[in-house]
Amino acid sequence: MTTTTRPSLWEYANPVKFMRLTDWLLPLVGWAAAALVLVGLVWGFFFTPDDFRQGSTVKIIFLHVPSALMAINAWIMMLAASLVWLIRRHHVSALAARAAGPVGAVMTLIALFTGAVWGQPMWGTWWAWDPRLTSFLILFLFYLGYIALWSAIEDPDTAADLTAVLCIVGSVFAVLSRYAAIFWNQGLHQGASLSVAPGTRMDWAYKAPLYVAMTGFGLLFLALVLAGTRTEIRARRMSALMTRERMQA
Amino acid sequence: MIALLTRDLRLAIRAGGGFGLGLAFFLILAVLVPLGVGPEGRVLALIAPGILWVGALLACLLSLDRMFALDFEDGSLDLLATAPIPLEGVVAIKALAHWLTTGLPLVLAAPVLGILLNLPGPAYGWLVLSLLLGTPALSVIGAFGAALTVGLKRGGLLMSLLVLPLYVPTLVFGAEAVSRGAQGLPAATPLLLLAGITAGSAALLPFAAAHALRINLR
Amino acid sequence: MIALLTRDLRLAIRAGGGFGLGLAFFLILAVLVPLGVGPEGRVLALIAPGILWVGALLACLLSLDRMFALDFEDGSLDLLATAPIPLEGVVAIKALAHWLTTGLPLVLAAPVLGILLNLPGPAYGWLVLSLLLGTPALSVIGAFGAALTVGLKRGGLLMSLLVLPLYVPTLVFGAEAVSRGAQGLPAATPLLLLAGITAGSAALLPFAAAHALRINLR
Amino acid sequence: MELVVSDLACARGGIPLLEGVSLRLDAGAALVLRGPNGCGKTTLLRTLAGLQPALGGTISCPPDAMAYAGHADGLKAVLSVAENLHFWAAIHGQTGVPEAIAAMNLTDLADRQAQHLSAGQKRRLGLARLMVTGRWLWVLDEPTVSLDAASVALFGSVVRAHLAGGGAALMATHIDLGLNEAQLLDLTPYRARAHAPDGFDEAFL
Amino acid sequence: MELVVSDLACARGGIPLLEGVSLRLDAGAALVLRGPNGCGKTTLLRTLAGLQPALGGTISCPPDAMAYAGHADGLKAVLSVAENLHFWAAIHGQTGVPEAIAAMNLTDLADRQAQHLSAGQKRRLGLARLMVTGRWLWVLDEPTVSLDAASVALFGSVVRAHLAGGGAALMATHIDLGLNEAQLLDLTPYRARAHAPDGFDEAFL
Amino acid sequence: MIPDLGRYVVEVTLAYAVSLALLAGLVGWVWLRGQRVRRELNAVEARARQKK
Ligand code: HEM
Ligand SMILES: Nc1ncnc2c1ncn2[C@@H]1O[C@H](COP(=O)(O)OP(=O)(O)OP(=O)(O)O)[C@@H](O)[C@H]1O
Ligand SMILES: Nc1ncnc2c1ncn2[C@@H]1O[C@H](COP(=O)(O)OP(=O)(O)OP(=O)(O)O)[C@@H](O)[C@H]1O
Ligand SMILES: [Mg+2]
Ligand SMILES: [Mg+2]
């Protein structure tokens, strides 16, 4: 029987197909990411004017905003991958969620650190309990817990199941925490100034390199997750082979 | 189900069972904080609502770390999973037993500790009310965390790490209600939100917890 | 003896062993207190030394609850008691392993958490110094408490109850040193007293703990 | 009322241990599983009891028919013998605790806390628990560990009474249970073979 | 090198269990304790090993001569078989881990974590631990629980080698260990009689 | 070439330096772990093929 297979996204949930695809995709994404991050950051650091209010600290935005966005995106990706794993049980998606954990955690750390360094000249303090900062800190804790749970459980499928449940429940509570934090304290932090709403506040001199850096960080995130997923797939294949080896003995 | 509840309560009351120890921890925290922070009444009154809520939260946390672990170690959990009651029910009952042995005593003791921390007069009612509404959520969320980490040796601290971020909204609304009450501001909104969190987690989390338990048993 | 130390460190580092989790708890407490108390920097700066010390103390406390319990449950403690090393040595080594995996990371992390709690600038050095001098005492005193409660199911909270009063002097002198440092006052006296407590308990408590262990084993 | 297992495969820690296990157990019958240490007896019993998923094959059994007793007895140290049994009886909606206590010769110990029992007495209590589950099929993992000769005989008579009442029993053991009427099943021939890793996807799972 | 016990009385939970136990064990000899469940075998062995005080009588034995192996094996779940043994060897200042692993047929499992062993494999590891203590007298409480026939035979040969090397073994068990040269001691006659409480002081203790 | 960062030299360079270090650490960790696992897998696969 010949079935006309419509190519579907799920096919890439097959590890072999995934490896074959990423064999050529990963270097592409990796180099593109490196190039864009480099261009964005060099442009931002060397070739942007000082802001009349913030002085040269405005240059921090090219690190801060992209990493903050990626920190959130990584969690959303983990949530989606966890749902896919729970519903369709594609191993690749569980492993991708696992690979995204450390990347998201480091992105969160960068956002926190650059924000703190920025806060010192702007608000006169390294840290303030502003709602956005607070919810970011909580997000960081979620990442730590998620990574710790992955590494604490021996059996990979059990770990995938439990971390997926944690990710889903955690997401609900992350949203709740955000509302709680807003309710609790009105905050100093900038609003979303990149919004397409009328009255855009940012000059193109900053916006252009920011967009470049954001795209670069996005690609970097993608590349790291792809590379991490490949490693996790290999690690699982290795443990499967070693199992067989032991059974033959 | 009733049998499970009475057994858990009985186990808690027997020697070494942990009844009253959550309470003792709460008391000791309320004593330690003034020792660490210094005796100034004004400062204490400012931080009292927050510290009391943090204390209640930690007391819950510490006492739930073995909610399922003991049953797991001695094999009871395997047997409960094959018994003719749904695992969701087991989780709900265990959370209820935990609340009765830990949360409820905390609610009753909180006003006394409020005195130690120099809590302003109008806040006492709000303190009791907010704890009454909020501590059940702490037990249910804790049951979820305990179910996630049940198979692990020394899962206790990992569980703290997983559970504490989940406790944040409850803590914020609870402490906010008390401190608004203390200042004579209207505190109904945070209390309502607190009640919402409790209702939501009591309705949904037992399912997630039972799922996690089933995974951990295999 | 060295074998015991390396084994305990290795166990701590292995999956689920608890290394870094005391640290995580410390971090989480430093996050929860502002959430409960409110975001005002001035208030936070006032209470920061006390809260940091209370946090370090609780992080120690939580991670030591199974210092001997795990060895007791799987029978290792019986075997160690009949092994050709003195039980006092076992206690001292276990306390040392606990300090290396819990106390030391706390000392290193404390300045970062100081930022979260808005600790005033001059206090950071005193914070690290006082924790460095004080946390070994927490581990040794904790070992004594753990030895007292080793045979009990859910001994964890009972142990907290026993140990916390013993922790009071350490806490008071430690927090006092930091808050004096924060206000630019001389802080040498409390630091000296802290060092005295540490030296004294490290010298004497292992004997008491070993005695308690021997009683619990029979 | 019968347990039919066909072509079952089971794994522990991701490693296939047994495959092609087929067996059938009717009311009134007993089956003893044998096999060297580590061949997968415990794993098979846990799979049958529904505590872990099977790798392949089918298990057909009426729902809520099995009472499982593993290496751990599921006793609460601070509850007395009678309290432990009353709890499990209530969970299963059964009565008959005094009978179970008498049958396993625990009458003198009924008010003793479980933590103050000797190894063999604990085991007897664990076995008495089976009698208050009201379940038809007993799934037992090394039930007579630590029991003295008299208690093994007692256990044999209890199992026999259960079989006579229309029950069934599936037991894994290394020592003789004194149940001569039980069939024997040696698990050694069912050890899972290693399949050659052919292709990435195969080896992946 | 001999263990001499005379007129020993021991108690558990404050209740006297055994009294008047006298025994003597020389290098090269093995003694098997028997007795029904709950008669006090475990209690006696723990008393001999110095883990609990005797009620009366004397135990004379060179110091640091005994290696005790109780119902629990003293294994760390997250350490591998070899790591567990290396630890105990280091504690006792001994070497010989590879020999112990080979002797108890654990070679294939040497790198497996203890938590991933089956009940019988765990027990074999617990017994292998004895061989790295370098102790002269082995005090064993139901050593062959969960072992299959082949492993029981292996254990027998290990004990025999220990005896041949000038060691001694004192074991409590309900099942046949296959050590025909061992003496038997039934503890039933030594059961403590209830003394009439005469006077407050007596009854109080 | 280095732009004049005015009053905030320390802050801006610190932010860039630490962030880039963190990024480099992350990339390096992912890369090294990938290489290690790949090497180990190759060894295991070679052994498996030999046996067949
Ligand atoms: C330490 C903690 C900080 C954290 C966790 C943090 C977090 C974030 C996040 C998540 C975003 C992206 C959200 C969005 O685009 O809507 C963001 C954007 C931004 N942050 Fe921060 N921030 C911190 C501190 C600061 C400080 C101190 C400043 C400057 C004074 C600052 C200035 C900005 C600006 C200008 C944006 C861009 C807003 C936009 O255009 O959308 N941040 N921050
Ligand atoms: N996580 C794991 N990884 C690899 N192997 C494992 C794991 N867990 C268990 N095993 C192995 O699975 C096998 C089956 O164990 P099981 O407990 O079913 O054996 P058993 O037949 O009950 O043995 P016993 O008679 O000793 O109780 C053992 O060889 C054990 O070493
Ligand atoms: N705290 C206690 N109070 C009263 N009796 C106790 C207590 N602890 C133990 N016992 C009793 O002491 C007796 C001796 O127990 P022990 O473990 O020594 O027996 P054993 O000979 O090893 O039995 P087994 O063969 O079952 O292992 C048992 O009858 C037990 O019920
Ligand atoms: Mg088994
Ligand atoms: Mg015994």
Short mmCIF file of C-alpha atoms in Angstrom, two decimals, chain C residues 1 3-4 7 10-11 14-15 70-71 73-76 78-85 214 217-218, chain E residues 46 49 51-53 64 66 68 72-76 78-80 83 87-88 90-92 113 129 135:
data_model
loop_
_atom_site.label_atom_id
_atom_site.label_comp_id
_atom_site.label_asym_id
_atom_site.label_seq_id
_atom_site.Cartn_x
_atom_site.Cartn_y
_atom_site.Cartn_z
CA MET C 1 37.98 8.93 58.23
CA ALA C 3 37.01 7.72 53.29
CA LEU C 4 33.95 8.77 55.26
CA ARG C 7 31.86 9.30 50.71
CA ARG C 10 30.22 12.21 46.97
CA LEU C 11 26.76 11.30 48.22
CA ARG C 14 25.24 12.69 43.42
CA ALA C 15 21.74 13.23 42.06
CA LEU C 70 19.80 8.12 56.18
CA ASP C 71 22.69 6.14 57.61
CA GLU C 73 17.72 3.75 58.06
CA ASP C 74 19.92 1.72 55.77
CA GLY C 75 21.89 0.20 58.64
CA SER C 76 25.19 1.98 57.91
CA ASP C 78 25.17 0.21 63.07
CA LEU C 79 28.11 -0.79 60.94
CA LEU C 80 29.97 2.47 61.50
CA ALA C 81 29.47 2.06 65.23
CA THR C 82 31.19 -1.32 65.09
CA ALA C 83 33.91 -0.11 62.74
CA PRO C 84 37.42 0.65 64.03
CA ILE C 85 36.96 4.42 64.04
CA ARG C 214 25.28 5.21 70.99
CA LEU C 217 21.44 2.63 68.47
CA ARG C 218 20.65 0.25 71.23
CA ARG E 46 23.02 -7.15 68.52
CA ALA E 49 28.03 -7.05 68.55
CA LEU E 51 25.10 -2.49 69.78
CA GLN E 52 23.04 -2.81 72.94
CA PRO E 53 23.94 -3.54 76.55
CA ASP E 64 37.42 -5.11 67.08
CA MET E 66 33.34 -8.71 65.02
CA TYR E 68 27.96 -7.54 62.12
CA ALA E 72 19.61 -3.96 56.77
CA ASP E 73 22.63 -4.07 54.53
CA GLY E 74 24.15 -0.64 55.09
CA LEU E 75 24.34 0.15 51.39
CA LYS E 76 24.14 3.59 49.85
CA VAL E 78 23.38 6.06 44.86
CA LEU E 79 26.84 4.53 45.14
CA SER E 80 27.88 1.72 42.87
CA GLU E 83 32.10 2.24 45.58
CA PHE E 87 34.11 2.70 51.33
CA TRP E 88 33.79 -0.10 53.86
CA ALA E 90 38.72 2.05 53.62
CA ILE E 91 36.86 2.39 56.92
CA HIS E 92 38.35 -0.88 58.07
CA GLN E 113 24.25 1.64 41.60
CA ARG E 129 31.00 -6.28 52.62
CA ARG E 135 37.30 -9.11 60.90
#
